[in-house]
Amino acid sequence: MRLTLSRSFRLLTRLLLVCLIAAGCDVVNAPVNQDLLGRNILLSSYSETPKHLDSVASYSNNETPWTYAIYEPPLKYHYLKRPYELVPRTLASMPVTTYYDKAGQPLPADAPGPSIARSVMELRIRPGIRYQPHPAFAADDSGRLLYHALTAAELEGKRAPGDFARSGTRELVAADYAYAIRRLATPRIESPAFGFLSEHITGLKAYGERIKQVNTRMKEGLSAREAGRFGHLPWLDFRQHDFPGVEVVDSHTLRISIDGKYPQFKFWLAMTFFAPLAWEVDAFYSQPGMKARNLTLDTWPVGTGPYMLTEYTPNHRMVLARNPNFRGEPYPCEGEPQDKAEGLLADCGKTTPFIDGMVSVIEKESSPMTAKFLQGYYDMPQFERGEPGTSMQVAIDDDTGRARELVAHKIKLPSTLQVGLWYYGFNWLDPVVGAGRTPEEAERNRRLRQAIAIAFDFEEYIQIFQDNRARPNAGPVVPGLFGSETVKFNPQVYDMVDGKPRRKSLDEARRLLAEAGYPDGRDAATGKPLVINYDTQGVGPGYKARNDWTSKQFAKLNIALEIRNTDYNRFQDKMRKGAAQFFSWGWLADYPDPENFLFLLYGPNSKVKGDGENTANYVNPEFDALFEKMKDLDDTPERLSIIQRMSEIVQKDGVWLFGYSDEYTGAYQQWLTNGKPSNIIRDSLIYLRLDPKLRVEMVRQWNAPHPWPLAWLGAGLVALIVPAWFAWRRRQRATALAGRIG
């Protein structure tokens, strides 16, 4: 191919463009517009589009970053204090509880739990709290709501609340909380909290059945398509349907009635299941044509919180903006002893929120998310998720190349233990590892479980798979909760040596195994090898390595392990049927109270018989009786003593290998302050503070143009122009010579 001088220059121009792009590749890689870097907007990512933002159904941790910023339950957790402390959110003060006997007579505050037939909590709401601007509240001068009888033509082109010309607001009242609690019973969207709460809130279960009948009557005369998932049903107005468990006393006073005594109910008041819902909003979204346009509470929630959702593009990005009607809240002035030294009290008393909003972009893969975080384009890799921070902390501990970058960028990685645990369990219904049918069989099975517990070296597991960023548990109550300090170690698995617990020897485990009837891992009666079936879930190299490790623990005792790895749905089905023999499971606390862990071993909460969370189907009459007593007690020495005894019972029975609690690590850029990670506190956005000026400076520094493209350009110039110049000179000489000859 001939190369002319002009073509060479055209090619060099293209090369120059490529070089310029390469030199400024930070613009190409940025997940957000560059002008956002200088604004008081938090930049983060999420890995999965939330399924539910409706407070009735929302519960998953990929939903809480949005719901807790928008909705306001009556209570919240103090941001800095540990152990966790409940404080008012929309209430003027903490709820006041009055106890009543069967005759309806009031009882003293220290009345024994069995004597209490009903507990009534009174909630006083602060006046002046207002909802975010929303078209559901828009009204004309006469008070007539503008958008509650929309035609198909009027809905044309409407895909978001911001598409409506007008919006409005109103004050939060007690009736809004009552409406939301009644709506928990709706059959139109499943609430994961209804089943449990219906066992406690007076009359809620019967009310749920009544609402089902109301909903059925509303379907009468409608076709299957009209009444189906993609059809439309008339608005179910919960103002018209009440029940005695929820009473509106006046505009700012609500009473909730609880059957018996249930002190843990206060924790539920900090969850978005108890967020208020204005009837106007429910009616607005219940109009024909709304669902087809994704105009629902699942996509466009409405609350009184510090932020409101202004952009929701599934599988792309979500945007929160400051709620202009939010009243402001003072930043806390108390915390843990180290909080002051760590700068977490510097904003004491100042009005929150500090940040104007949040832009979150979907990142389905961790590698590009981390890369963009290290470039400075994300202030947090994922909002309210601990996995990215933990992996970065591991990288630092391992002193990798990435570790040096993290240190150089002054990335902050504070950690705390999650209020949760990972454990291995034995199915109490299984004839080999379970309760046993006779006292003799029960004792043999118990010794088998104890032998396995000794062989299971969780210290090694934590070192290998958690990079020492976890803590083994001695019992079912995890560190940081009331009662956990009473259980220092598990005497069935450890001996106390020089004041420290030391795992019992494998010889001791083998002795117990022989006493169980399996000397050297073989059935003493038949001579057949002992085989334990292990049900688990998950695929990939990480799961295989963990399964291999689990097999090795059993191999220490010459016990064969049959691994039955299935997907999560199949695994769940096997657990519901009680088909698993040995299994692994995890639990993150709904609320920070020992009852929320001890109920995992409460007999009536059996997975098979009660469809509860007792996955081991464990039954122990003494444990169950103590649980019934413990759950009704406040945090007193008596409760502490009961928790200790309950822990001793399950330690001896060995129904669980108590596993470990892993770390929850936050990841914050140097310009983001007030970060304190927690898997319990979900409304942290309001407390964070940004320095956008520093962010812009660091992003420019970390993504400065590289000099290599210019050097490459120079080399290209030499490689192309010089040969082209010599070729052009040869052609010029040849042409001149031809002219002379001619």
Tab-separated table of N, CA, C and O in Angstrom, residues 508-554:
chain	number	residue	atom	x	y	z
A	508	GLU	N	-9.592	-37.169	72.976
A	508	GLU	CA	-10.841	-37.031	73.714
A	508	GLU	C	-12.038	-37.192	72.772
A	508	GLU	O	-13.031	-37.826	73.110
A	509	ALA	N	-11.927	-36.621	71.565
A	509	ALA	CA	-12.998	-36.750	70.575
A	509	ALA	C	-13.176	-38.210	70.162
A	509	ALA	O	-14.307	-38.696	70.024
A	510	ARG	N	-12.078	-38.926	69.976
A	510	ARG	CA	-12.158	-40.329	69.579
A	510	ARG	C	-12.762	-41.176	70.697
A	510	ARG	O	-13.500	-42.135	70.431
A	511	ARG	N	-12.455	-40.826	71.960
A	511	ARG	CA	-13.053	-41.543	73.092
A	511	ARG	C	-14.571	-41.369	73.094
A	511	ARG	O	-15.318	-42.338	73.259
A	512	LEU	N	-15.035	-40.140	72.883
A	512	LEU	CA	-16.468	-39.878	72.825
A	512	LEU	C	-17.116	-40.604	71.646
A	512	LEU	O	-18.237	-41.106	71.753
A	513	LEU	N	-16.397	-40.638	70.516
A	513	LEU	CA	-16.915	-41.324	69.336
A	513	LEU	C	-17.102	-42.813	69.608
A	513	LEU	O	-18.119	-43.405	69.210
A	514	ALA	N	-16.133	-43.426	70.293
A	514	ALA	CA	-16.245	-44.842	70.638
A	514	ALA	C	-17.401	-45.081	71.599
A	514	ALA	O	-18.158	-46.059	71.463
A	515	GLU	N	-17.578	-44.181	72.577
A	515	GLU	CA	-18.688	-44.298	73.514
A	515	GLU	C	-20.040	-44.113	72.820
A	515	GLU	O	-21.061	-44.616	73.294
A	516	ALA	N	-20.029	-43.419	71.710
A	516	ALA	CA	-21.249	-43.244	70.931
A	516	ALA	C	-21.592	-44.475	70.106
A	516	ALA	O	-22.666	-44.551	69.503
A	517	GLY	N	-20.659	-45.435	70.054
A	517	GLY	CA	-20.893	-46.657	69.298
A	517	GLY	C	-20.234	-46.684	67.942
A	517	GLY	O	-20.574	-47.518	67.091
A	518	TYR	N	-19.242	-45.779	67.735
A	518	TYR	CA	-18.557	-45.714	66.441
A	518	TYR	C	-17.045	-45.689	66.636
A	518	TYR	O	-16.369	-44.690	66.298
A	519	PRO	N	-16.462	-46.742	67.183
A	519	PRO	CA	-15.008	-46.766	67.350
A	519	PRO	C	-14.310	-46.660	66.004
A	519	PRO	O	-14.655	-47.379	65.055
A	520	ASP	N	-13.366	-45.711	65.937
A	520	ASP	CA	-12.606	-45.475	64.707
A	520	ASP	C	-13.517	-45.170	63.513
A	520	ASP	O	-13.191	-45.474	62.367
A	521	GLY	N	-14.677	-44.582	63.795
A	521	GLY	CA	-15.566	-44.158	62.725
A	521	GLY	C	-16.407	-45.256	62.103
A	521	GLY	O	-16.976	-45.065	61.022
A	522	ARG	N	-16.508	-46.436	62.786
A	522	ARG	CA	-17.315	-47.538	62.276
A	522	ARG	C	-18.375	-47.938	63.285
A	522	ARG	O	-18.152	-47.868	64.500
A	523	ASP	N	-19.523	-48.338	62.762
A	523	ASP	CA	-20.610	-48.798	63.607
A	523	ASP	C	-20.172	-50.068	64.332
A	523	ASP	O	-19.816	-51.071	63.700
A	524	ALA	N	-20.197	-50.038	65.672
A	524	ALA	CA	-19.724	-51.179	66.456
A	524	ALA	C	-20.570	-52.415	66.218
A	524	ALA	O	-20.067	-53.546	66.338
A	525	ALA	N	-21.826	-52.250	65.860
A	525	ALA	CA	-22.726	-53.386	65.669
A	525	ALA	C	-22.591	-54.007	64.289
A	525	ALA	O	-22.637	-55.228	64.137
A	526	THR	N	-22.408	-53.177	63.265
A	526	THR	CA	-22.390	-53.680	61.887
A	526	THR	C	-21.019	-53.653	61.241
A	526	THR	O	-20.786	-54.328	60.235
A	527	GLY	N	-20.111	-52.861	61.788
A	527	GLY	CA	-18.793	-52.714	61.182
A	527	GLY	C	-18.761	-51.767	59.996
A	527	GLY	O	-17.704	-51.539	59.403
A	528	LYS	N	-19.903	-51.180	59.641
A	528	LYS	CA	-19.971	-50.283	58.494
A	528	LYS	C	-19.427	-48.906	58.855
A	528	LYS	O	-19.590	-48.439	59.990
A	529	PRO	N	-18.784	-48.243	57.893
A	529	PRO	CA	-18.284	-46.890	58.160
A	529	PRO	C	-19.446	-45.930	58.440
A	529	PRO	O	-20.518	-46.041	57.839
A	530	LEU	N	-19.206	-45.003	59.342
A	530	LEU	CA	-20.196	-43.970	59.638
A	530	LEU	C	-20.145	-42.903	58.550
A	530	LEU	O	-19.083	-42.342	58.267
A	531	VAL	N	-21.300	-42.624	57.938
A	531	VAL	CA	-21.414	-41.616	56.888
A	531	VAL	C	-22.396	-40.539	57.357
A	531	VAL	O	-23.527	-40.848	57.730
A	532	ILE	N	-21.966	-39.282	57.336
A	532	ILE	CA	-22.815	-38.147	57.686
A	532	ILE	C	-23.113	-37.357	56.416
A	532	ILE	O	-22.211	-37.044	55.633
A	533	ASN	N	-24.387	-37.063	56.186
A	533	ASN	CA	-24.799	-36.273	55.032
A	533	ASN	C	-24.773	-34.789	55.389
A	533	ASN	O	-25.389	-34.363	56.368
A	534	TYR	N	-24.078	-34.015	54.577
A	534	TYR	CA	-23.931	-32.583	54.806
A	534	TYR	C	-24.637	-31.823	53.694
A	534	TYR	O	-24.253	-31.899	52.526
A	535	ASP	N	-25.683	-31.091	54.044
A	535	ASP	CA	-26.425	-30.291	53.080
A	535	ASP	C	-25.947	-28.853	53.130
A	535	ASP	O	-25.904	-28.222	54.195
A	536	THR	N	-25.606	-28.330	51.967
A	536	THR	CA	-25.128	-26.966	51.869
A	536	THR	C	-25.602	-26.357	50.568
A	536	THR	O	-26.300	-27.000	49.784
A	537	GLN	N	-25.220	-25.144	50.319
A	537	GLN	CA	-25.650	-24.415	49.132
A	537	GLN	C	-24.488	-23.619	48.582
A	537	GLN	O	-23.537	-23.296	49.277
A	538	GLY	N	-24.570	-23.295	47.323
A	538	GLY	CA	-23.543	-22.476	46.712
A	538	GLY	C	-22.617	-23.263	45.807
A	538	GLY	O	-22.357	-24.443	46.012
A	539	VAL	N	-22.123	-22.581	44.804
A	539	VAL	CA	-21.197	-23.178	43.852
A	539	VAL	C	-19.978	-22.275	43.707
A	539	VAL	O	-19.978	-21.128	44.130
A	540	GLY	N	-18.946	-22.799	43.073
A	540	GLY	CA	-17.748	-22.015	42.833
A	540	GLY	C	-16.575	-22.501	43.668
A	540	GLY	O	-16.718	-23.283	44.606
A	541	PRO	N	-15.353	-22.023	43.322
A	541	PRO	CA	-14.139	-22.469	44.018
A	541	PRO	C	-14.172	-22.193	45.516
A	541	PRO	O	-13.657	-22.980	46.309
A	542	GLY	N	-14.736	-21.051	45.914
A	542	GLY	CA	-14.788	-20.715	47.329
A	542	GLY	C	-15.594	-21.721	48.129
A	542	GLY	O	-15.183	-22.137	49.224
A	543	TYR	N	-16.722	-22.135	47.594
A	543	TYR	CA	-17.547	-23.120	48.281
A	543	TYR	C	-16.871	-24.486	48.290
A	543	TYR	O	-16.950	-25.221	49.281
A	544	LYS	N	-16.224	-24.842	47.194
A	544	LYS	CA	-15.536	-26.139	47.132
A	544	LYS	C	-14.443	-26.213	48.190
A	544	LYS	O	-14.287	-27.241	48.871
A	545	ALA	N	-13.675	-25.141	48.345
A	545	ALA	CA	-12.604	-25.135	49.341
A	545	ALA	C	-13.173	-25.303	50.745
A	545	ALA	O	-12.618	-26.032	51.571
A	546	ARG	N	-14.279	-24.651	51.017
A	546	ARG	CA	-14.914	-24.768	52.335
A	546	ARG	C	-15.462	-26.174	52.556
A	546	ARG	O	-15.356	-26.723	53.654
A	547	ASN	N	-16.043	-26.751	51.530
A	547	ASN	CA	-16.555	-28.112	51.642
A	547	ASN	C	-15.419	-29.119	51.857
A	547	ASN	O	-15.559	-30.072	52.629
A	548	ASP	N	-14.302	-28.888	51.163
A	548	ASP	CA	-13.146	-29.765	51.352
A	548	ASP	C	-12.642	-29.670	52.794
A	548	ASP	O	-12.289	-30.686	53.408
A	549	TRP	N	-12.608	-28.461	53.321
A	549	TRP	CA	-12.170	-28.278	54.700
A	549	TRP	C	-13.110	-28.989	55.675
A	549	TRP	O	-12.664	-29.642	56.630
A	550	THR	N	-14.416	-28.865	55.439
A	550	THR	CA	-15.408	-29.517	56.293
A	550	THR	C	-15.210	-31.033	56.277
A	550	THR	O	-15.276	-31.697	57.314
A	551	SER	N	-14.957	-31.595	55.087
A	551	SER	CA	-14.710	-33.038	54.975
A	551	SER	C	-13.498	-33.459	55.800
A	551	SER	O	-13.493	-34.511	56.447
A	552	LYS	N	-12.462	-32.612	55.808
A	552	LYS	CA	-11.242	-32.928	56.558
A	552	LYS	C	-11.488	-32.955	58.059
A	552	LYS	O	-10.845	-33.715	58.787
A	553	GLN	N	-12.409	-32.129	58.550
A	553	GLN	CA	-12.709	-32.132	59.978
A	553	GLN	C	-13.317	-33.478	60.385
A	553	GLN	O	-12.989	-34.022	61.450
A	554	PHE	N	-14.197	-34.003	59.568
A	554	PHE	CA	-14.789	-35.305	59.846
A	554	PHE	C	-13.764	-36.431	59.670
A	554	PHE	O	-13.777	-37.427	60.395
